[in-house]
XYZ file of C-alpha atoms in Angstrom:
590
model
C -5.948 -20.337 50.567
C -5.152 -16.743 51.435
C -3.157 -16.365 48.180
C -6.035 -17.760 46.090
C -8.512 -15.471 47.785
C -6.320 -12.433 47.125
C -5.918 -13.401 43.429
C -9.651 -13.881 42.983
C -10.356 -10.574 44.632
C -7.824 -8.767 42.360
C -9.405 -10.372 39.309
C -12.661 -8.646 40.213
C -10.747 -5.380 40.476
C -11.358 -4.963 44.240
C -8.271 -4.438 46.410
C -7.834 -7.311 48.865
C -8.222 -6.627 52.559
C -4.900 -6.840 54.397
C -4.496 -9.434 57.158
C -2.242 -8.848 60.150
C 0.379 -11.100 58.535
C 0.344 -9.071 55.338
C 0.589 -5.895 57.424
C 3.702 -7.212 59.132
C 5.116 -8.155 55.741
C 4.474 -4.636 54.491
C 6.439 -3.192 57.393
C 9.384 -5.552 56.775
C 12.171 -4.496 54.397
C 11.639 -5.281 50.724
C 14.510 -7.848 50.442
C 13.194 -9.720 53.470
C 9.680 -9.916 52.024
C 11.012 -11.231 48.706
C 13.121 -13.855 50.498
C 10.117 -15.103 52.511
C 7.994 -15.262 49.341
C 10.689 -17.286 47.606
C 10.855 -19.726 50.541
C 7.047 -20.111 50.499
C 7.055 -20.874 46.773
C 9.851 -23.406 47.282
C 7.943 -25.076 50.095
C 4.812 -25.342 47.966
C 6.785 -26.905 45.119
C 8.335 -29.407 47.548
C 4.896 -30.366 48.852
C 3.645 -31.009 45.344
C 6.681 -33.159 44.580
C 6.135 -35.223 47.747
C 2.532 -35.813 46.796
C 3.759 -37.248 43.473
C 5.879 -39.927 45.124
C 8.727 -37.463 45.642
C 9.839 -37.813 42.002
C 10.548 -34.556 40.148
C 9.095 -34.746 36.584
C 11.283 -33.427 33.762
C 9.998 -30.329 31.934
C 7.740 -31.139 28.954
C 9.323 -30.853 25.507
C 8.434 -27.693 23.598
C 5.551 -28.119 21.177
C 3.330 -25.965 19.010
C 0.445 -26.526 21.422
C 2.359 -25.420 24.548
C 1.558 -21.917 25.747
C 4.356 -19.383 25.107
C 5.702 -17.195 27.857
C 4.332 -13.676 28.062
C 6.962 -10.947 27.953
C 6.595 -8.054 30.353
C 8.754 -4.980 30.869
C 11.109 -6.852 33.219
C 11.555 -9.840 30.894
C 12.327 -7.498 27.994
C 14.988 -5.695 30.009
C 13.491 -2.222 29.673
C 15.617 0.425 31.381
C 14.461 3.921 32.172
C 15.978 6.614 29.998
C 17.112 4.133 27.339
C 15.717 3.145 23.928
C 13.263 0.269 24.058
C 14.914 -3.042 23.168
C 13.670 -4.738 20.002
C 11.265 -7.633 20.213
C 13.302 -10.882 20.353
C 13.765 -12.089 16.765
C 12.397 -15.548 17.592
C 9.132 -13.861 18.609
C 8.713 -11.961 15.303
C 6.889 -13.801 12.491
C 6.501 -12.754 8.836
C 3.060 -13.693 7.449
C 2.741 -13.940 3.677
C 0.728 -17.117 2.924
C -2.134 -19.302 4.138
C 0.057 -21.254 6.546
C 1.263 -18.036 8.146
C -2.288 -16.729 8.552
C -3.420 -19.990 10.161
C -0.453 -19.960 12.562
C -1.278 -16.370 13.496
C -4.914 -17.303 14.019
C -3.970 -20.122 16.402
C -1.622 -17.869 18.379
C -3.996 -14.908 18.671
C -7.480 -16.389 19.069
C -6.608 -19.399 21.223
C -6.759 -19.039 25.007
C -3.791 -21.369 25.407
C -1.558 -19.539 22.923
C -2.426 -15.948 23.934
C -0.984 -15.713 27.469
C -1.536 -13.126 30.162
C 1.058 -11.616 32.474
C -1.108 -12.002 35.586
C -4.233 -13.777 36.660
C -7.312 -11.733 35.919
C -5.775 -9.811 33.026
C -7.803 -10.171 29.817
C -6.235 -11.328 26.538
C -5.113 -8.354 24.470
C -3.847 -7.870 20.919
C -1.894 -4.867 19.674
C -2.804 -3.647 16.156
C -1.108 -1.209 13.827
C -0.773 -0.541 10.101
C 1.958 0.855 7.870
C 1.971 2.257 4.332
C 4.288 4.118 2.017
C 4.093 7.883 2.686
C 1.448 9.454 0.461
C -2.244 10.277 0.497
C -3.317 7.507 -1.902
C -0.899 4.698 -1.108
C -2.445 1.422 0.096
C -1.833 -0.116 3.503
C 0.970 -2.600 2.921
C 1.715 -3.954 6.407
C -0.576 -5.013 9.278
C 0.986 -5.719 12.669
C -0.781 -8.088 15.075
C 0.908 -8.697 18.442
C 0.088 -10.633 21.598
C 2.052 -10.547 24.839
C 4.269 -13.325 23.450
C 4.507 -12.936 19.660
C 4.471 -10.253 16.988
C 3.097 -11.027 13.521
C 3.962 -8.747 10.599
C 1.419 -9.401 7.836
C 2.303 -8.677 4.211
C -1.022 -7.334 2.951
C 0.255 -7.171 -0.628
C 0.636 -10.967 -0.537
C -2.388 -11.908 1.585
C -5.128 -9.283 1.097
C -5.741 -8.892 -2.692
C -8.787 -10.819 -3.955
C -6.649 -13.113 -6.111
C -4.295 -13.993 -3.231
C -4.625 -17.583 -1.927
C -4.597 -16.302 1.669
C -7.284 -13.657 1.123
C -10.175 -15.738 2.473
C -8.169 -16.952 5.460
C -7.113 -13.399 6.337
C -10.682 -12.112 5.960
C -11.994 -14.824 8.283
C -9.274 -14.140 10.843
C -9.957 -10.393 10.876
C -13.698 -10.997 11.193
C -13.222 -13.245 14.240
C -10.646 -10.954 15.832
C -12.476 -7.646 15.337
C -15.803 -9.194 16.327
C -14.507 -10.806 19.513
C -15.748 -9.307 22.785
C -13.358 -11.479 24.807
C -10.128 -10.171 23.256
C -9.399 -6.478 23.717
C -7.818 -4.861 20.646
C -5.248 -2.193 21.506
C -4.364 0.583 19.109
C -3.073 4.118 18.890
C -5.682 6.008 16.813
C -6.182 2.711 14.956
C -9.534 3.900 13.601
C -7.794 5.754 10.784
C -5.698 2.685 9.967
C -8.912 0.677 9.641
C -10.515 3.248 7.347
C -7.432 3.249 5.152
C -7.391 -0.560 5.043
C -11.075 -0.464 4.106
C -10.297 1.812 1.164
C -7.282 -0.282 0.133
C -9.072 -3.651 0.218
C -12.831 -3.031 -0.105
C -13.528 -6.679 -0.935
C -12.660 -7.785 2.621
C -16.031 -8.195 4.348
C -14.433 -8.039 7.790
C -13.545 -4.362 7.233
C -16.889 -3.150 5.914
C -19.138 -0.861 7.914
C -22.779 0.054 7.665
C -26.021 -1.900 7.535
C -25.545 -5.634 7.720
C -21.926 -5.386 8.874
C -21.047 -5.593 12.595
C -18.938 -2.911 14.174
C -15.526 -3.860 15.624
C -15.885 -4.715 19.299
C -13.668 -4.266 22.361
C -11.466 -1.679 20.660
C -9.270 0.262 23.111
C -7.133 3.313 22.500
C -4.072 3.148 24.740
C -4.193 6.911 25.276
C -7.378 6.423 27.276
C -5.812 3.583 29.264
C -2.850 5.771 30.227
C -5.209 8.599 31.134
C -7.153 6.369 33.556
C -3.966 4.937 35.055
C -2.239 8.274 35.684
C -2.927 10.060 38.920
C -2.754 13.476 37.264
C -4.838 12.578 34.188
C -2.227 12.368 31.461
C -2.781 14.484 28.373
C -4.443 12.455 25.578
C -3.012 14.679 22.840
C 0.430 13.076 22.904
C 2.036 10.797 20.318
C 2.980 7.165 20.803
C 6.645 7.983 21.504
C 5.678 10.400 24.292
C 3.112 7.956 25.682
C 5.711 5.179 25.744
C 8.213 7.361 27.586
C 5.530 8.385 30.104
C 4.405 4.838 30.911
C 7.550 2.743 30.420
C 10.213 5.372 31.024
C 12.027 4.433 27.813
C 12.161 5.838 24.287
C 10.417 4.231 21.299
C 12.413 4.773 18.113
C 10.355 6.140 15.183
C 13.211 6.206 12.668
C 11.456 3.892 10.188
C 8.000 5.426 10.466
C 8.158 7.238 7.113
C 10.181 4.645 5.208
C 8.987 2.901 2.037
C 6.717 0.137 3.347
C 5.829 -1.037 -0.155
C 9.317 -2.416 -0.827
C 9.920 -6.155 -0.647
C 11.690 -7.527 1.181
C 11.545 -5.204 4.161
C 14.816 -4.241 5.763
C 15.739 -5.682 9.150
C 15.195 -2.231 10.687
C 11.705 -2.006 9.192
C 10.743 -5.467 10.430
C 12.006 -4.687 13.936
C 10.166 -1.353 13.980
C 6.890 -2.889 12.759
C 7.004 -5.628 15.408
C 7.782 -3.185 18.229
C 5.048 -0.728 17.259
C 2.299 -3.276 17.937
C 4.032 -5.404 20.585
C 4.699 -2.545 22.998
C 1.018 -1.608 23.001
C 0.468 -4.774 25.071
C 3.364 -3.871 27.377
C 1.947 -0.360 27.856
C -1.467 -1.810 28.726
C -0.058 -4.147 31.394
C 2.113 -1.371 32.833
C -0.941 0.884 33.135
C -2.864 -1.894 34.901
C 0.011 -2.287 37.374
C 0.345 1.453 37.986
C -3.388 1.850 38.575
C -3.470 -1.027 41.076
C -6.061 -2.780 38.945
C -8.320 0.255 38.414
C -7.951 -0.036 34.638
C -9.461 -3.539 34.712
C -12.612 -2.284 36.426
C -13.128 0.442 33.796
C -12.418 -1.471 30.580
C -15.952 -1.134 29.244
C -15.896 2.594 29.948
C -12.556 2.908 28.166
C -13.957 1.067 25.135
C -16.834 3.549 24.928
C -14.458 6.515 25.174
C -12.741 5.490 21.930
C -10.062 7.652 20.335
C -10.072 11.068 22.035
C -8.769 12.679 18.866
C -11.752 11.543 16.780
C -14.168 13.701 18.755
C -11.812 16.678 18.632
C -12.662 17.848 22.138
C -10.097 19.898 24.056
C -7.745 19.928 21.064
C -5.878 22.987 19.807
C -7.138 24.474 16.576
C -4.138 23.222 14.584
C -4.693 19.639 15.749
C -8.419 19.802 14.983
C -7.626 20.979 11.474
C -5.125 18.150 10.935
C -7.534 15.438 12.086
C -10.354 16.932 10.062
C -8.110 16.710 7.004
C -7.301 13.098 7.905
C -10.986 12.202 8.109
C -11.666 13.941 4.800
C -8.878 11.939 3.179
C -10.372 8.674 4.418
C -13.761 9.702 3.027
C -12.273 10.562 -0.375
C -10.426 7.249 -0.532
C -13.690 5.424 0.081
C -15.443 7.446 -2.631
C -12.693 6.620 -5.111
C -13.117 2.933 -4.350
C -16.872 3.149 -4.883
C -16.470 5.022 -8.190
C -13.950 2.442 -9.369
C -16.380 -0.382 -8.661
C -14.408 -1.864 -5.793
C -10.972 -1.327 -7.202
C -8.307 -2.567 -4.806
C -5.761 0.088 -3.958
C -3.493 -2.682 -2.722
C -2.616 -3.445 -6.326
C -0.954 -0.064 -6.747
C 2.496 -1.477 -6.061
C 2.026 -3.966 -8.915
C 1.228 -1.450 -11.644
C 2.864 -2.450 -14.882
C 5.279 -0.184 -16.708
C 3.683 1.357 -19.806
C 6.554 0.181 -22.016
C 5.739 -3.412 -21.070
C 1.988 -3.188 -21.792
C 0.538 -3.996 -25.218
C -2.365 -1.753 -26.195
C -5.359 -3.492 -27.790
C -5.859 -0.688 -30.291
C -9.049 -2.037 -31.966
C -10.698 -2.412 -28.550
C -10.030 1.244 -27.759
C -11.661 2.616 -30.937
C -15.147 2.374 -29.417
C -14.050 5.072 -26.938
C -13.081 7.645 -29.588
C -14.723 10.965 -28.739
C -15.251 10.053 -25.082
C -13.584 11.545 -22.020
C -11.681 9.653 -19.342
C -11.646 10.399 -15.621
C -8.467 10.821 -13.638
C -6.294 12.715 -16.109
C -3.457 10.780 -17.720
C -3.912 7.900 -15.273
C -7.429 7.507 -16.621
C -6.097 7.557 -20.177
C -3.537 4.887 -19.233
C -6.317 2.807 -17.692
C -8.260 2.954 -20.977
C -5.249 1.871 -23.007
C -4.388 -0.816 -20.463
C -7.787 -2.461 -20.709
C -9.000 -1.271 -17.312
C -5.792 -2.037 -15.435
C -3.643 0.542 -13.715
C -0.466 1.306 -15.639
C 2.300 3.643 -14.524
C 4.377 5.907 -16.719
C 7.655 4.513 -17.953
C 10.576 4.727 -15.564
C 12.855 7.531 -16.510
C 10.174 9.411 -18.461
C 9.877 13.104 -17.691
C 6.875 13.917 -15.546
C 4.096 15.406 -17.669
C 5.950 14.869 -20.967
C 3.685 15.078 -24.010
C 4.775 11.713 -25.449
C 4.318 8.426 -23.630
C 5.713 5.151 -24.922
C 3.951 1.781 -24.698
C 5.036 -1.650 -25.914
C 3.283 -1.226 -29.279
C 2.179 2.395 -29.295
C 3.264 5.984 -28.786
C 0.728 8.351 -27.232
C 0.596 12.118 -27.723
C -1.149 14.237 -25.073
C -2.246 17.669 -26.343
C -3.621 20.507 -24.257
C -5.297 23.230 -26.301
C -6.211 26.666 -25.070
C -9.070 29.033 -25.757
C -9.111 29.851 -29.515
C -10.254 33.386 -28.675
C -6.926 33.951 -26.983
C -3.926 33.855 -29.271
C -3.773 32.128 -32.653
C -6.576 30.005 -34.050
C -4.395 26.942 -33.869
C -3.735 27.333 -30.163
C -0.634 26.069 -28.403
C -1.451 22.459 -29.325
C -0.785 23.024 -33.028
C -2.706 23.835 -36.184
C -5.820 21.955 -37.377
C -7.404 22.122 -40.835
C -9.428 19.957 -43.209
C -8.341 18.570 -46.539
C -10.317 16.136 -48.748
C -12.601 15.350 -45.815
C -9.738 14.489 -43.456
C -8.787 16.312 -40.288
C -5.102 17.204 -40.339
C -2.851 18.300 -37.515
C 0.546 19.965 -37.487
C 1.788 19.813 -33.899
C 3.691 22.844 -32.728
C 7.177 22.619 -31.258
C 5.679 23.476 -27.867
C 3.758 20.184 -27.933
C 6.964 18.228 -27.438
C 8.554 20.492 -24.847
C 9.953 18.315 -22.077
C 9.637 15.090 -24.065
C 12.730 12.958 -24.538
C 14.201 13.101 -28.014
C 14.054 9.298 -28.211
C 10.324 9.332 -27.444
C 9.702 11.906 -30.174
C 11.564 9.678 -32.620
C 9.405 6.707 -31.637
C 6.231 8.734 -32.061
C 7.355 9.966 -35.457
C 8.158 6.427 -36.597
C 4.836 5.107 -35.287
C 2.827 7.775 -37.086
C 4.711 6.983 -40.303
C 3.410 3.394 -40.331
C 0.574 2.925 -42.804
C -2.729 2.154 -41.088
C -5.091 -0.242 -42.828
C -8.494 -1.454 -41.780
C -9.369 -2.368 -38.213
C -9.130 -6.019 -39.174
C -5.586 -5.465 -40.371
C -4.690 -3.690 -37.169
C -6.178 -6.517 -35.117
C -4.429 -9.256 -37.070
C -1.631 -10.862 -35.043
C 1.888 -10.592 -36.408
C 3.101 -13.571 -38.427
C 5.001 -16.149 -36.485
C 8.730 -16.004 -36.984
C 10.546 -19.037 -38.243
C 12.424 -20.802 -35.484
C 16.063 -20.863 -36.505
C 18.023 -23.237 -34.359
C 21.492 -22.462 -35.689
C 23.450 -19.659 -37.229
C 22.938 -19.219 -40.960
C 25.628 -20.518 -43.260
C 28.188 -17.972 -44.427
C 26.855 -17.995 -47.990
C 23.373 -17.065 -46.697
C 24.631 -13.996 -44.910
C 24.505 -10.633 -46.532
C 27.641 -8.694 -47.093
C 28.980 -7.182 -43.899
C 26.956 -9.380 -41.503
C 28.654 -11.755 -39.125
C 32.043 -10.137 -39.548
C 34.213 -9.050 -36.695
C 32.285 -11.084 -34.124
C 33.389 -13.572 -31.499
C 31.815 -16.559 -33.180
C 28.245 -15.493 -32.345
C 25.236 -15.558 -34.632
C 24.745 -12.332 -36.561
C 20.981 -12.428 -35.852
C 21.556 -12.917 -32.142
C 24.011 -10.046 -32.057
C 21.501 -7.829 -33.835
C 18.778 -8.821 -31.356
C 21.085 -8.079 -28.445
C 21.966 -4.699 -29.955
C 18.274 -3.911 -30.413
C 17.556 -4.917 -26.824
C 20.393 -2.729 -25.593
C 19.112 0.159 -27.712
C 15.642 -0.269 -26.238
C 17.003 -0.428 -22.717
C 19.100 2.663 -23.282
C 16.088 4.543 -24.600
C 17.597 5.727 -27.901
C 14.302 5.005 -29.643
C 15.511 2.738 -32.431
C 12.666 0.295 -31.865
C 9.543 1.654 -33.610
C 6.058 1.440 -32.131
C 3.051 0.089 -34.060
C 0.527 2.900 -33.585
C 0.418 6.604 -32.758
C -2.523 7.618 -30.551
C -3.917 11.009 -29.525
C -5.530 12.361 -26.352
C -6.664 15.988 -26.164
C -8.017 18.242 -23.454
C -8.975 21.857 -22.956
C -7.868 22.685 -19.388
C -9.248 22.326 -16.854
C -11.420 19.723 -18.582
C -10.683 15.993 -18.839
C -8.749 14.240 -21.579
C -10.721 12.897 -24.548
C -9.571 9.962 -26.667
C -9.186 11.044 -30.315
C -7.982 7.757 -31.786
C -5.099 7.080 -34.168
C -2.713 9.374 -36.014
C -1.029 8.780 -39.353
C 1.698 10.811 -41.005
C 0.864 12.476 -44.303
C 3.276 11.346 -46.977
C 5.829 13.953 -47.977
C 5.216 16.073 -44.867
C 8.747 15.576 -43.596
C 8.128 13.210 -40.677
C 11.428 12.181 -39.177
C 13.425 14.447 -41.510
C 13.783 17.299 -39.064
C 16.512 17.590 -36.499
C 15.907 15.109 -33.715
C 13.333 13.145 -35.671
C 10.696 15.900 -35.816
C 6.996 15.334 -36.485
C 5.344 16.646 -39.646
C 1.691 16.777 -40.645
C -0.564 14.110 -39.139
C -3.963 12.804 -40.202
C -6.555 12.016 -37.554
C -7.482 8.536 -38.793
C -10.639 8.266 -36.692
C -11.819 11.780 -37.499
C -15.196 10.464 -38.696
C -16.019 8.960 -35.315
C -14.639 12.027 -33.609
C -16.935 14.349 -35.615
C -20.007 12.614 -34.215
C -18.903 13.466 -30.666
C -20.054 16.724 -29.034
C -16.430 17.250 -28.013
C -15.254 17.698 -31.608
C -16.186 21.369 -31.817
C -14.754 22.129 -28.375
C -11.398 20.502 -29.100
C -10.911 20.847 -32.881
C -13.875 22.371 -34.722
C -13.610 25.808 -33.123
C -9.950 26.138 -34.098
C -10.014 24.786 -37.682
C -7.976 26.887 -40.114
C -9.332 27.579 -43.606
C -6.205 26.096 -45.199
C -2.901 24.470 -44.333
C -0.490 26.775 -42.513
C 2.541 27.905 -44.431
């Protein structure tokens, strides 16, 4: 009865009054006290066994419904002055589908599956997020840890709106963040949440504002350590310093700035991600122990304190400036999401390569004479039908020519016509028989790969018919199931091979040429974007080579005179004079 009374009193956060027996135990040596406690526990177990007909029951078989064992600092084998041991591999779980989310939900939100290390301790969950270094990269990993398990959630597989697990994850986060019973532990986790909100704006559980509840019972472990320390520990420290202060061991941060968008994660990354969230729970329990239960009596106060770095009080000027920049970045990310109509930044890692994307040229013609936001990324979004497309791998950054699956795009920047020649650095413009003609200067292709220039030259040399002709699908090729007979082959084909089909060999050679980037595969259309810095790019439509102008005849497959096919639509735009009209030459340059 005395033991139960002491446990109940500790649960309320009030130190138990010492009895004479406990006073004598305090004066006895530590080994003697532990030995007596062990004998008392053994006697109690014997009494229980005798009450059950003196038959010892075998331990129950492990099952999914049985409560796991909480791991504290002693069970983990933490030694002072050493690096923290990794979370046991059997306690680390990778979550990438609906089943994984449901298993995590059962382990985190259930009283039976989320154990405590001592009676009276509340259930806690450690939270953390990881993303590839960069100001606009989406959050790719969410870590959720209890005292027994660590769940590493692949947000790229579970958070996007088209992911099967998206609804299950949203419901789990809503129940977890809205729970007042479970305390959520984090280290400046407010910024992680804001970045997740910008990455996945469709998740209702992350939204803030009118009609959306605020996360409840959120605790910053810096405040917990501050309450537990006798000398009021500094709240301006990092997680590694905080861990060393409370646990006496070092938390490795070697993988902090690694590429978290890669799949699969390395073993080191997975171990780091699990430890980052799991040890938040260990730090909390250690602070409760050090404070003799004082932390438990001040939990609500600690929740209200929040992240000390958000308020910026008592911070050096350099730190205030850094956190102000961090908050500004979160605000800009949210604005970008709102301007994009809820675009999910989490799709950034799935951007298609431009060379693999087919441009719907007829669909783009309605945008001739209009500007695009976001520089060349905005232009790529227009050509990609609203989807994000990245520049081709291996392409020079900022090169004037960009290759797509069925198009070659030329980006021209023209200067002020009052400064320098009338043609400007983008090339010379003039009119002839009602058409707008362009002769790009050599400077236009500076930095562009020679193969890309060849492709652009070949694309502009293709004759452009009506829009209907452009939109017409290519004729279906005849399915040839066998090699042609020798008499059907042209002279020189099929000779010198290893028994393979001449057509197949040619296709393989073409594929190798395309992979090597030598530009032998022609594109179907040449397209033009122009801008006058610092203004945005404007879509100017299609380009067509003027016959006899020498396209492809120059060294390296140079570009001759080009006709702006959609010049009529471009003339009706107010941008025409700014980009072309003000720099028109009276005649063709010599």
